[in-house]
Amino acid sequence: MRRGLAALVWLLSASVIHAAGRPADEVTAQGKPDGKVPGWTIHARAPAGWTADCCTYARGIGVDLVIYQGEWTGEPVGVMVLNVWPRKLPSLEAELDADRKHYLQLDPLAKASRFPVRHRSMACEALVFLGSDRVDDAVVFCDPGQASGIRLSWSLSFPDNDPRRAELLDEFMRVVVGSTYQRGAAARR
């Protein structure tokens, strides 16, 4: 199990280094001002051949954006998920610790590892979980800064024996490191 976690962490970090650009479609998720939190927009690029949804399926499951291949099934495996929430915890470190604790309470036999993600405009850290259910989860938490009033995460679940594991992680990390934060609503195109 430990060897599998090390390999997954290596694959995920190598994905950042080897993220070559393939054609992709720009997608956005937006939030309106809410109290002390200004409006926000997250821009990302969906991988070629993937579908992005901010407004039908994403809202239906209570997240800000989903990116998936093929038909929407409602199952989390193979779906990239963006969550954005108002800052409540004092640091990105605290967000990671809370998520790790929650995950391990739900699956005490899971293994967890953490590593930094090189993002050009936000502080980001990843948690990688090897679940006892044989489904692994990569979650990247990002902090666009105190003035944003928010934090965000990207996540992807996949079977631990998925032969496309490296390809999925490459696509996932391209989305993560290519995502950007903008204060306020994006201009309509």
mmCIF file of N, CA and C in Angstrom, residues 51-115:
data_model
loop_
_atom_site.group_PDB
_atom_site.id
_atom_site.type_symbol
_atom_site.label_atom_id
_atom_site.label_comp_id
_atom_site.label_asym_id
_atom_site.label_seq_id
_atom_site.Cartn_x
_atom_site.Cartn_y
_atom_site.Cartn_z
ATOM 1 N N THR A 51 -16.316 17.450 -21.162
ATOM 2 C CA THR A 51 -17.437 18.384 -21.067
ATOM 3 C C THR A 51 -17.386 19.078 -19.718
ATOM 4 N N ALA A 52 -17.563 20.383 -19.724
ATOM 5 C CA ALA A 52 -17.604 21.153 -18.477
ATOM 6 C C ALA A 52 -19.030 21.610 -18.224
ATOM 7 N N ASP A 53 -19.422 21.587 -16.964
ATOM 8 C CA ASP A 53 -20.768 22.009 -16.598
ATOM 9 C C ASP A 53 -20.711 22.765 -15.280
ATOM 10 N N CYS A 54 -21.216 23.989 -15.288
ATOM 11 C CA CYS A 54 -21.279 24.776 -14.061
ATOM 12 C C CYS A 54 -22.703 24.911 -13.554
ATOM 13 N N CYS A 55 -23.660 24.589 -14.419
ATOM 14 C CA CYS A 55 -24.994 25.086 -14.134
ATOM 15 C C CYS A 55 -26.096 24.040 -14.060
ATOM 16 N N THR A 56 -25.871 22.853 -14.529
ATOM 17 C CA THR A 56 -26.913 21.829 -14.452
ATOM 18 C C THR A 56 -26.487 20.739 -13.479
ATOM 19 N N TYR A 57 -25.546 19.901 -13.907
ATOM 20 C CA TYR A 57 -25.114 18.797 -13.060
ATOM 21 C C TYR A 57 -24.352 19.292 -11.840
ATOM 22 N N ALA A 58 -23.488 20.293 -12.037
ATOM 23 C CA ALA A 58 -22.707 20.818 -10.909
ATOM 24 C C ALA A 58 -23.636 21.333 -9.809
ATOM 25 N N ARG A 59 -24.587 22.162 -10.175
ATOM 26 C CA ARG A 59 -25.532 22.677 -9.171
ATOM 27 C C ARG A 59 -26.323 21.549 -8.525
ATOM 28 N N GLY A 60 -26.664 20.550 -9.324
ATOM 29 C CA GLY A 60 -27.440 19.427 -8.824
ATOM 30 C C GLY A 60 -26.729 18.650 -7.716
ATOM 31 N N ILE A 61 -25.397 18.624 -7.755
ATOM 32 C CA ILE A 61 -24.647 17.922 -6.710
ATOM 33 C C ILE A 61 -23.986 18.897 -5.734
ATOM 34 N N GLY A 62 -24.272 20.192 -5.888
ATOM 35 C CA GLY A 62 -23.815 21.185 -4.918
ATOM 36 C C GLY A 62 -22.373 21.618 -5.047
ATOM 37 N N VAL A 63 -21.838 21.619 -6.275
ATOM 38 C CA VAL A 63 -20.471 22.089 -6.503
ATOM 39 C C VAL A 63 -20.496 23.198 -7.552
ATOM 40 N N ASP A 64 -19.358 23.808 -7.792
ATOM 41 C CA ASP A 64 -19.308 24.953 -8.703
ATOM 42 C C ASP A 64 -19.034 24.595 -10.156
ATOM 43 N N LEU A 65 -18.366 23.468 -10.394
ATOM 44 C CA LEU A 65 -18.034 23.074 -11.766
ATOM 45 C C LEU A 65 -17.690 21.599 -11.770
ATOM 46 N N VAL A 66 -18.132 20.886 -12.797
ATOM 47 C CA VAL A 66 -17.683 19.514 -13.033
ATOM 48 C C VAL A 66 -17.158 19.433 -14.455
ATOM 49 N N ILE A 67 -16.151 18.609 -14.643
ATOM 50 C CA ILE A 67 -15.588 18.350 -15.970
ATOM 51 C C ILE A 67 -15.531 16.831 -16.099
ATOM 52 N N TYR A 68 -16.157 16.296 -17.143
ATOM 53 C CA TYR A 68 -16.279 14.840 -17.272
ATOM 54 C C TYR A 68 -16.179 14.420 -18.733
ATOM 55 N N GLN A 69 -15.946 13.119 -18.943
ATOM 56 C CA GLN A 69 -15.897 12.549 -20.286
ATOM 57 C C GLN A 69 -17.157 11.742 -20.528
ATOM 58 N N GLY A 70 -17.586 11.691 -21.784
ATOM 59 C CA GLY A 70 -18.748 10.883 -22.126
ATOM 60 C C GLY A 70 -20.030 11.484 -21.599
ATOM 61 N N GLU A 71 -20.960 10.619 -21.231
ATOM 62 C CA GLU A 71 -22.256 11.051 -20.715
ATOM 63 C C GLU A 71 -22.180 11.242 -19.202
ATOM 64 N N TRP A 72 -22.941 12.166 -18.679
ATOM 65 C CA TRP A 72 -23.018 12.393 -17.238
ATOM 66 C C TRP A 72 -23.721 11.202 -16.598
ATOM 67 N N THR A 73 -23.073 10.597 -15.587
ATOM 68 C CA THR A 73 -23.672 9.448 -14.902
ATOM 69 C C THR A 73 -24.058 9.778 -13.467
ATOM 70 N N GLY A 74 -23.542 10.868 -12.948
ATOM 71 C CA GLY A 74 -23.777 11.213 -11.553
ATOM 72 C C GLY A 74 -22.809 10.529 -10.606
ATOM 73 N N GLU A 75 -21.984 9.615 -11.119
ATOM 74 C CA GLU A 75 -20.976 8.936 -10.314
ATOM 75 C C GLU A 75 -19.725 9.814 -10.239
ATOM 76 N N PRO A 76 -19.049 9.860 -9.093
ATOM 77 C CA PRO A 76 -17.897 10.746 -8.951
ATOM 78 C C PRO A 76 -16.615 10.266 -9.634
ATOM 79 N N VAL A 77 -16.512 8.981 -9.919
ATOM 80 C CA VAL A 77 -15.276 8.444 -10.493
ATOM 81 C C VAL A 77 -15.044 9.023 -11.881
ATOM 82 N N GLY A 78 -13.844 9.562 -12.095
ATOM 83 C CA GLY A 78 -13.472 10.119 -13.382
ATOM 84 C C GLY A 78 -13.995 11.519 -13.635
ATOM 85 N N VAL A 79 -14.519 12.186 -12.612
ATOM 86 C CA VAL A 79 -15.071 13.531 -12.759
ATOM 87 C C VAL A 79 -14.181 14.520 -12.001
ATOM 88 N N MET A 80 -13.747 15.562 -12.684
ATOM 89 C CA MET A 80 -13.008 16.641 -12.025
ATOM 90 C C MET A 80 -14.043 17.578 -11.418
ATOM 91 N N VAL A 81 -13.853 17.925 -10.160
ATOM 92 C CA VAL A 81 -14.831 18.729 -9.439
ATOM 93 C C VAL A 81 -14.158 19.966 -8.854
ATOM 94 N N LEU A 82 -14.757 21.130 -9.079
ATOM 95 C CA LEU A 82 -14.304 22.384 -8.479
ATOM 96 C C LEU A 82 -15.282 22.779 -7.391
ATOM 97 N N ASN A 83 -14.764 23.019 -6.201
ATOM 98 C CA ASN A 83 -15.550 23.543 -5.076
ATOM 99 C C ASN A 83 -14.926 24.865 -4.651
ATOM 100 N N VAL A 84 -15.749 25.858 -4.415
ATOM 101 C CA VAL A 84 -15.289 27.158 -3.926
ATOM 102 C C VAL A 84 -16.123 27.478 -2.688
ATOM 103 N N TRP A 85 -15.473 27.972 -1.626
ATOM 104 C CA TRP A 85 -16.189 28.286 -0.385
ATOM 105 C C TRP A 85 -15.564 29.508 0.276
ATOM 106 N N PRO A 86 -16.341 30.205 1.118
ATOM 107 C CA PRO A 86 -15.796 31.359 1.850
ATOM 108 C C PRO A 86 -14.713 30.904 2.823
ATOM 109 N N ARG A 87 -13.664 31.710 2.950
ATOM 110 C CA ARG A 87 -12.580 31.412 3.899
ATOM 111 C C ARG A 87 -13.147 31.387 5.310
ATOM 112 N N LYS A 88 -12.888 30.303 6.016
ATOM 113 C CA LYS A 88 -13.288 30.226 7.414
ATOM 114 C C LYS A 88 -12.116 29.805 8.284
ATOM 115 N N LEU A 89 -11.362 28.839 7.814
ATOM 116 C CA LEU A 89 -10.206 28.368 8.580
ATOM 117 C C LEU A 89 -9.038 29.330 8.370
ATOM 118 N N PRO A 90 -8.115 29.403 9.345
ATOM 119 C CA PRO A 90 -7.074 30.429 9.309
ATOM 120 C C PRO A 90 -6.007 30.265 8.224
ATOM 121 N N SER A 91 -5.874 29.063 7.654
ATOM 122 C CA SER A 91 -4.797 28.863 6.675
ATOM 123 C C SER A 91 -5.129 27.715 5.729
ATOM 124 N N LEU A 92 -4.381 27.652 4.643
ATOM 125 C CA LEU A 92 -4.505 26.544 3.709
ATOM 126 C C LEU A 92 -4.119 25.246 4.425
ATOM 127 N N GLU A 93 -3.133 25.315 5.268
ATOM 128 C CA GLU A 93 -2.706 24.173 6.087
ATOM 129 C C GLU A 93 -3.884 23.627 6.904
ATOM 130 N N ALA A 94 -4.656 24.502 7.502
ATOM 131 C CA ALA A 94 -5.809 24.088 8.305
ATOM 132 C C ALA A 94 -6.873 23.422 7.429
ATOM 133 N N GLU A 95 -7.065 23.920 6.205
ATOM 134 C CA GLU A 95 -8.016 23.300 5.269
ATOM 135 C C GLU A 95 -7.588 21.866 4.955
ATOM 136 N N LEU A 96 -6.296 21.692 4.661
ATOM 137 C CA LEU A 96 -5.769 20.363 4.354
ATOM 138 C C LEU A 96 -5.931 19.415 5.536
ATOM 139 N N ASP A 97 -5.590 19.898 6.718
ATOM 140 C CA ASP A 97 -5.705 19.067 7.920
ATOM 141 C C ASP A 97 -7.154 18.652 8.174
ATOM 142 N N ALA A 98 -8.091 19.581 7.999
ATOM 143 C CA ALA A 98 -9.499 19.274 8.226
ATOM 144 C C ALA A 98 -9.998 18.243 7.221
ATOM 145 N N ASP A 99 -9.602 18.379 5.951
ATOM 146 C CA ASP A 99 -10.041 17.434 4.936
ATOM 147 C C ASP A 99 -9.442 16.045 5.192
ATOM 148 N N ARG A 100 -8.167 16.022 5.510
ATOM 149 C CA ARG A 100 -7.498 14.750 5.801
ATOM 150 C C ARG A 100 -8.172 14.057 6.980
ATOM 151 N N LYS A 101 -8.431 14.795 8.038
ATOM 152 C CA LYS A 101 -9.070 14.230 9.223
ATOM 153 C C LYS A 101 -10.451 13.667 8.886
ATOM 154 N N HIS A 102 -11.238 14.434 8.134
ATOM 155 C CA HIS A 102 -12.585 13.996 7.752
ATOM 156 C C HIS A 102 -12.528 12.724 6.903
ATOM 157 N N TYR A 103 -11.644 12.711 5.905
ATOM 158 C CA TYR A 103 -11.524 11.554 5.019
ATOM 159 C C TYR A 103 -11.141 10.313 5.816
ATOM 160 N N LEU A 104 -10.155 10.455 6.704
ATOM 161 C CA LEU A 104 -9.686 9.303 7.472
ATOM 162 C C LEU A 104 -10.696 8.858 8.530
ATOM 163 N N GLN A 105 -11.584 9.743 8.956
ATOM 164 C CA GLN A 105 -12.674 9.312 9.834
ATOM 165 C C GLN A 105 -13.656 8.430 9.059
ATOM 166 N N LEU A 106 -13.901 8.775 7.811
ATOM 167 C CA LEU A 106 -14.809 7.994 6.977
ATOM 168 C C LEU A 106 -14.178 6.679 6.525
ATOM 169 N N ASP A 107 -12.866 6.687 6.338
ATOM 170 C CA ASP A 107 -12.141 5.502 5.867
ATOM 171 C C ASP A 107 -10.844 5.367 6.660
ATOM 172 N N PRO A 108 -10.911 4.812 7.872
ATOM 173 C CA PRO A 108 -9.729 4.713 8.733
ATOM 174 C C PRO A 108 -8.592 3.885 8.142
ATOM 175 N N LEU A 109 -8.878 3.034 7.166
ATOM 176 C CA LEU A 109 -7.840 2.204 6.558
ATOM 177 C C LEU A 109 -7.166 2.879 5.363
ATOM 178 N N ALA A 110 -7.642 4.040 4.985
ATOM 179 C CA ALA A 110 -7.062 4.762 3.853
ATOM 180 C C ALA A 110 -5.663 5.260 4.213
ATOM 181 N N LYS A 111 -4.877 5.485 3.194
ATOM 182 C CA LYS A 111 -3.551 6.082 3.342
ATOM 183 C C LYS A 111 -3.610 7.465 2.704
ATOM 184 N N ALA A 112 -2.943 8.421 3.335
ATOM 185 C CA ALA A 112 -2.972 9.794 2.826
ATOM 186 C C ALA A 112 -1.554 10.332 2.709
ATOM 187 N N SER A 113 -1.345 11.139 1.689
ATOM 188 C CA SER A 113 -0.064 11.807 1.503
ATOM 189 C C SER A 113 -0.338 13.217 1.008
ATOM 190 N N ARG A 114 0.640 14.056 1.164
ATOM 191 C CA ARG A 114 0.472 15.464 0.826
ATOM 192 C C ARG A 114 1.716 15.978 0.123
ATOM 193 N N PHE A 115 1.535 16.897 -0.830
ATOM 194 C CA PHE A 115 2.684 17.520 -1.483
ATOM 195 C C PHE A 115 2.285 18.856 -2.094
#
